GROMACS .gro file of C-alpha atoms in nm:
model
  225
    1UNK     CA    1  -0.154  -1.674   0.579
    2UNK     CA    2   0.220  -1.575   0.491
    3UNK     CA    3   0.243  -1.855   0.233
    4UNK     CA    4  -0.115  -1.748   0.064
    5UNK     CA    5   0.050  -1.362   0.045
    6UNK     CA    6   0.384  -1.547  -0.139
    7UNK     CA    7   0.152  -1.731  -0.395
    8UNK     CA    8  -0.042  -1.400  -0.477
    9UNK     CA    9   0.253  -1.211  -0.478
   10UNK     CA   10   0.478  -1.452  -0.696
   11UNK     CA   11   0.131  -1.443  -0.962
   12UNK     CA   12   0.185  -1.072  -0.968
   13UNK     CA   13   0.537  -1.075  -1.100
   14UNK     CA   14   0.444  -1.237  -1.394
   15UNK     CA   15   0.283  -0.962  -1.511
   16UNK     CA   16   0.645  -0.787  -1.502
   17UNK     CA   17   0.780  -0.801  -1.883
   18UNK     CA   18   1.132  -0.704  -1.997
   19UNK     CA   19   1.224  -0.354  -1.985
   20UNK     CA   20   0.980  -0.247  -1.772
   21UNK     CA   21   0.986   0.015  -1.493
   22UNK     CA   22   0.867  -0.131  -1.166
   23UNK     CA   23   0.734   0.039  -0.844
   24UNK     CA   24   0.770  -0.208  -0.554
   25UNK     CA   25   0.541  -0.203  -0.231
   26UNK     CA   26   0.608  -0.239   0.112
   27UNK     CA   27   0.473  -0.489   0.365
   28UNK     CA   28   0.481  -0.861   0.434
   29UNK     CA   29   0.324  -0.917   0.076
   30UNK     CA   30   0.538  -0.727  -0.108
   31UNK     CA   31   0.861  -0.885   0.074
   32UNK     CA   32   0.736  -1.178  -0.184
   33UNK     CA   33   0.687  -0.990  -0.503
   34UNK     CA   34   1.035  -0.800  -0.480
   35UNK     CA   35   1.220  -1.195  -0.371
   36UNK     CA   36   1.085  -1.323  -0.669
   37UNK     CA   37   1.127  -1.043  -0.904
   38UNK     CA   38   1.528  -1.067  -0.796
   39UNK     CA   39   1.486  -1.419  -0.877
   40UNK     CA   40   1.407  -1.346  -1.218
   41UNK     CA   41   1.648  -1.068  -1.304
   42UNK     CA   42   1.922  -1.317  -1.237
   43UNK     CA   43   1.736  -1.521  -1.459
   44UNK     CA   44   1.769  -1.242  -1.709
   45UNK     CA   45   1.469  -1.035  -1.700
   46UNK     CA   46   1.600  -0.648  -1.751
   47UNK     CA   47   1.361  -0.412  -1.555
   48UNK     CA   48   1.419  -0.076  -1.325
   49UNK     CA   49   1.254  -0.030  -1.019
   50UNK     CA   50   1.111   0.253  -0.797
   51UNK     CA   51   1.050   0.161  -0.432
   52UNK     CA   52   0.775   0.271  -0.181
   53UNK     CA   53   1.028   0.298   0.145
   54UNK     CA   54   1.342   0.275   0.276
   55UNK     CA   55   1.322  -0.094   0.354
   56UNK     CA   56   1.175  -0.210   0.027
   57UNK     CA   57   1.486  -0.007  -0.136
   58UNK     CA   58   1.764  -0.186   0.110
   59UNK     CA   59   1.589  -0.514  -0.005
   60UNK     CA   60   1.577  -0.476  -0.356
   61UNK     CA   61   1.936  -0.326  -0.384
   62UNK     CA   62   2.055  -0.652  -0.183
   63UNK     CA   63   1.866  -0.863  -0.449
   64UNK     CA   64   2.087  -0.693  -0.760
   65UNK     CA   65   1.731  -0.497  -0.858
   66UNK     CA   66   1.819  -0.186  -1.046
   67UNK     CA   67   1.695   0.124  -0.850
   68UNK     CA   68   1.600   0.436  -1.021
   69UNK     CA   69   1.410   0.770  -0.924
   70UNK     CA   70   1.163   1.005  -1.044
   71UNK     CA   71   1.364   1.222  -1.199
   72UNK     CA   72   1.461   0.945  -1.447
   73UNK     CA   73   1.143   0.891  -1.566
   74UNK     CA   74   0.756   1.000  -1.610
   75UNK     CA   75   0.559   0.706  -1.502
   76UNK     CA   76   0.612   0.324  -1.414
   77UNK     CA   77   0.460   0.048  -1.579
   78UNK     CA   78   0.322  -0.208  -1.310
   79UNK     CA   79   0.326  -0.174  -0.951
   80UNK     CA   80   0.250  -0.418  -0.709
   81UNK     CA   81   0.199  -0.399  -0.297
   82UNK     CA   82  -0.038  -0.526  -0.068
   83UNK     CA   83  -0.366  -0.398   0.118
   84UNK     CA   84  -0.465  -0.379   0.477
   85UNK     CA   85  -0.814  -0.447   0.303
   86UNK     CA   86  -1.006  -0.468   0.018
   87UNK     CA   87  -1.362  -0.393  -0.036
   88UNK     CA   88  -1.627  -0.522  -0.306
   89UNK     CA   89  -1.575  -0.190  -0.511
   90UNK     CA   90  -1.198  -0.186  -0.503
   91UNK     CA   91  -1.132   0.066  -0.260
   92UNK     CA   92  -0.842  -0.015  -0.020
   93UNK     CA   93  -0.723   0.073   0.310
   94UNK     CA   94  -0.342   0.083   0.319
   95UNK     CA   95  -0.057   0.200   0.560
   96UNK     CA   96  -0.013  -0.092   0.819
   97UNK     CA   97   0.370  -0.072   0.762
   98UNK     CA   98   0.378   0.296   0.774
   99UNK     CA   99   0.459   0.372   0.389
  100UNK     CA  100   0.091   0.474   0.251
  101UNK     CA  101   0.237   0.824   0.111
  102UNK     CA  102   0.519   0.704  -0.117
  103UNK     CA  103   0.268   0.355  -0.158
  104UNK     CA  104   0.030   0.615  -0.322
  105UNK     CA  105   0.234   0.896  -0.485
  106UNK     CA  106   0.406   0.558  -0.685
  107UNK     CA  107   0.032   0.367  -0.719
  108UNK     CA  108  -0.068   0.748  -0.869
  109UNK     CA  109   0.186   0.717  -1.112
  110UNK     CA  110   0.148   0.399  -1.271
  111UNK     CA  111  -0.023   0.242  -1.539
  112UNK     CA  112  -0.098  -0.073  -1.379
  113UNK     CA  113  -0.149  -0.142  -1.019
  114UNK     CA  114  -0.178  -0.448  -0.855
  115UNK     CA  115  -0.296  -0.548  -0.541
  116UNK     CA  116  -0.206  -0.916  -0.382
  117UNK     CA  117  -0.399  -0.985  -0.038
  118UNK     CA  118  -0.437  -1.299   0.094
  119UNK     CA  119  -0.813  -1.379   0.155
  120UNK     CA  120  -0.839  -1.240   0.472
  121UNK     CA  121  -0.802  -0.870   0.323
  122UNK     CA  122  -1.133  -0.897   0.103
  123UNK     CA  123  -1.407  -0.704   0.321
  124UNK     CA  124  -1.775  -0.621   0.241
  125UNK     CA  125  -1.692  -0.266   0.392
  126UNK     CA  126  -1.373  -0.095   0.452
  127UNK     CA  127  -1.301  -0.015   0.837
  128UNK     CA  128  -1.217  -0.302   1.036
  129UNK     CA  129  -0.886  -0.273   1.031
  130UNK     CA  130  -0.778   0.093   1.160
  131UNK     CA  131  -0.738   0.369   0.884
  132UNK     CA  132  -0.383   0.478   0.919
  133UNK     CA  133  -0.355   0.883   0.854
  134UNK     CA  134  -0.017   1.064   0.819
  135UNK     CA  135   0.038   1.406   0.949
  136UNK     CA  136   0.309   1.662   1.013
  137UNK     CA  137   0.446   1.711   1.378
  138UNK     CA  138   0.369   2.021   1.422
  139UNK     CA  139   0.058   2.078   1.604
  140UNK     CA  140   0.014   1.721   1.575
  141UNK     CA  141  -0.201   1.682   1.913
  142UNK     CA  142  -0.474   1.923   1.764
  143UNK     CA  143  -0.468   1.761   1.403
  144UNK     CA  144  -0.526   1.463   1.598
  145UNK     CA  145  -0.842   1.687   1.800
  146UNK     CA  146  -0.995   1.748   1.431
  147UNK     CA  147  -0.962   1.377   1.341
  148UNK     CA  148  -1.125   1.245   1.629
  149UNK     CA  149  -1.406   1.487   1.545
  150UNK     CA  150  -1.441   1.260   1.203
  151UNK     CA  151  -1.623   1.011   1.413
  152UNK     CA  152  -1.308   0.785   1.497
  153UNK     CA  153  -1.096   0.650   1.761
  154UNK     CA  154  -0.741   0.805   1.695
  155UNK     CA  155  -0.412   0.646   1.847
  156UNK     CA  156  -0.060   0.768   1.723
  157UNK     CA  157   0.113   0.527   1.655
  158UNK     CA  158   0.464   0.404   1.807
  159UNK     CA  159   0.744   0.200   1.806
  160UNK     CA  160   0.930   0.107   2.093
  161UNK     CA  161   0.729   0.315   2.306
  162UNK     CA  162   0.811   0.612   2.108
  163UNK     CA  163   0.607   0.778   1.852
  164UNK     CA  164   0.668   0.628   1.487
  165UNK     CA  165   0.809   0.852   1.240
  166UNK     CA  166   0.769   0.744   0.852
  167UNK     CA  167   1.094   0.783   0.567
  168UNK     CA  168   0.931   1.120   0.505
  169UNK     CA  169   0.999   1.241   0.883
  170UNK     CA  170   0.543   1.253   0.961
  171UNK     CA  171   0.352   1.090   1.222
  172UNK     CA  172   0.108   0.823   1.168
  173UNK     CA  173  -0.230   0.793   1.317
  174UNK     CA  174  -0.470   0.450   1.314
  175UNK     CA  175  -0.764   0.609   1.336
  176UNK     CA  176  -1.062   0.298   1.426
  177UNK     CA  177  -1.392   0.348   1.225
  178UNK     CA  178  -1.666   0.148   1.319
  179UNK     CA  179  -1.761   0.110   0.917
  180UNK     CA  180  -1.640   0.291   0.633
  181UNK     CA  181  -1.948   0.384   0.431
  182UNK     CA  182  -1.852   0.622   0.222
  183UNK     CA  183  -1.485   0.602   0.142
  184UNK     CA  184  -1.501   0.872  -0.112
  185UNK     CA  185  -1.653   1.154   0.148
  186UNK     CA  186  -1.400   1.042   0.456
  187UNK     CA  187  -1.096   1.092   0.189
  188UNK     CA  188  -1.191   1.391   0.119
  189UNK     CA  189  -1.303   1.513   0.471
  190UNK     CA  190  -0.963   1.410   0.608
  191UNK     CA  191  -0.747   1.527   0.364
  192UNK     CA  192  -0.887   1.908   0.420
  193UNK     CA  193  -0.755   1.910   0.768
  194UNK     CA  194  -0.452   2.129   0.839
  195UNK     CA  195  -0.164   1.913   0.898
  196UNK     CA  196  -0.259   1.600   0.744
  197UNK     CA  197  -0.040   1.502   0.490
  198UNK     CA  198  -0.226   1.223   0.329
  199UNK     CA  199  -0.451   0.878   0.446
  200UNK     CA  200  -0.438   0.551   0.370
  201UNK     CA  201  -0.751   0.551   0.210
  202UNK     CA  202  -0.696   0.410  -0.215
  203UNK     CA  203  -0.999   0.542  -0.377
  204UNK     CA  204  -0.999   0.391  -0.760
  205UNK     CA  205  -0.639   0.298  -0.778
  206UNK     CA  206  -0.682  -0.027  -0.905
  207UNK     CA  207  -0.883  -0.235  -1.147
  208UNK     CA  208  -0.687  -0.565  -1.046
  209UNK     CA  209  -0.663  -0.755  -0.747
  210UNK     CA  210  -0.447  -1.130  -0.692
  211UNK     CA  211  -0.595  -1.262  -0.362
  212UNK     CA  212  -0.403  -1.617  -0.226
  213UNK     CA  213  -0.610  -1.863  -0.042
  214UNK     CA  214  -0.479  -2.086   0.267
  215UNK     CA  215  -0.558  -2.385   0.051
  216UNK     CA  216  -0.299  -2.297  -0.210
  217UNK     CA  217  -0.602  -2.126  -0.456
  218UNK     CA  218  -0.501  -1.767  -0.622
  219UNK     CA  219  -0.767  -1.605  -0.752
  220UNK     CA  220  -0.737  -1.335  -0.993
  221UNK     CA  221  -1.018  -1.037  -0.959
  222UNK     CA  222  -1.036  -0.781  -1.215
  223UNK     CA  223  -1.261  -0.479  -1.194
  224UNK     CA  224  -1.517  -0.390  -1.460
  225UNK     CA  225  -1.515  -0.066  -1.658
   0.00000   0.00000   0.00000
């Protein structure tokens, strides 16, 4: 699937006009989006950028991308990342490569967010693929207690057979749901729990979605008002 992620991802960036500002994603996917939009500055397109994590920053400054921060400006233009998952009403699941909070404080502040997936991210119903949930250390093992108590299967994630720790110093846990049903109710049920931070549930974040097929196909899926 990794060359159906760099056709969606390479249809993305030419969305990206001159003198835009930029938020780049984080994942497998949007490794292609941010190679290709370093192509095309040294081809001479003039943008700024805003990145989602640590790693998406160390690739873009390595690629000559201009990097900028919030405090320079009040919104971005386009962003584009990938999705763990996509269902029929454009909700997402996101968070597989640990970035989900600065993936949605940038998504949050943009005027135009795309998602590129390859075709095995489109799902009927959110919830096969484990919702990933960042909390705060402290007290961690009873904020996991409360999630559990959600009606999920929590596991905190780790690396190297320690815990993982995201760029913002947090935990992550996958928490399994059999089936999402109601993405709008768990967000908000998960989100009132002391010592979460934030989930990896996108509720309404984007009206556009670039899925890539194995057989070379891009499809372009746009939501209606």
């Amino acid at each position: 699937m990794m060359e159906a992620k760099r056709i969606a991802a390479e249809r993305a960036v030419d969305y990206i006009q001159n003198d835009m500002i930029v938020g780049l994603g984080t994942g497998s996917t949007a490794y292609w989006a941010i190679q290709k939009l370093g192509s095309k500055i040294q081809e001479g397109l003039n943008v700024r950028a805003i990145a989602t994590s640590k790693q998406s920053e160390e690739l873009a400054e390595k690629l000559r991308i201009p990097m900028i921060s919030f405090s320079e400006i009040s919104e971005i233009d386009i962003t584009i990342d990938g999705a763990d998952e996509v269902d029929d009403r454009f909700n997402l699941i996101k968070g597989g490569g640990g970035a989900l909070l600065r993936e949605k404080i940038v998504a949050a502040a943009t005027k135009e967010f795309i998602v590129v997936v390859d075709e095995s991210k489109v799902v009927k119903h959110l919830g096969k693929f484990s919702l990933p949930i960042e909390i705060v250390k402290f007290g961690y093992e009873i904020t996991i207690r409360k999630l559990q108590q959600l009606g999920c299967e929590p596991d905190l994630r780790k690396l190297n057979n320690e815990a993982f720790v995201t760029d913002n110093g947090n935990y992550i846990v996958d928490c399994k749901f059999a089936k999402i049903e109601n993405p709008e109710n768990l967000h908000h049920s998960i989100n009132l729990i002391p010592g979460v931070v934030n989930n990896g549930l996108f509720i309404d974040m984007t009206k556009k979605v670039i899925v890539g097929y194995k057989n070379g196909e891009v499809k372009e899926i746009q939501k209606r008002s």
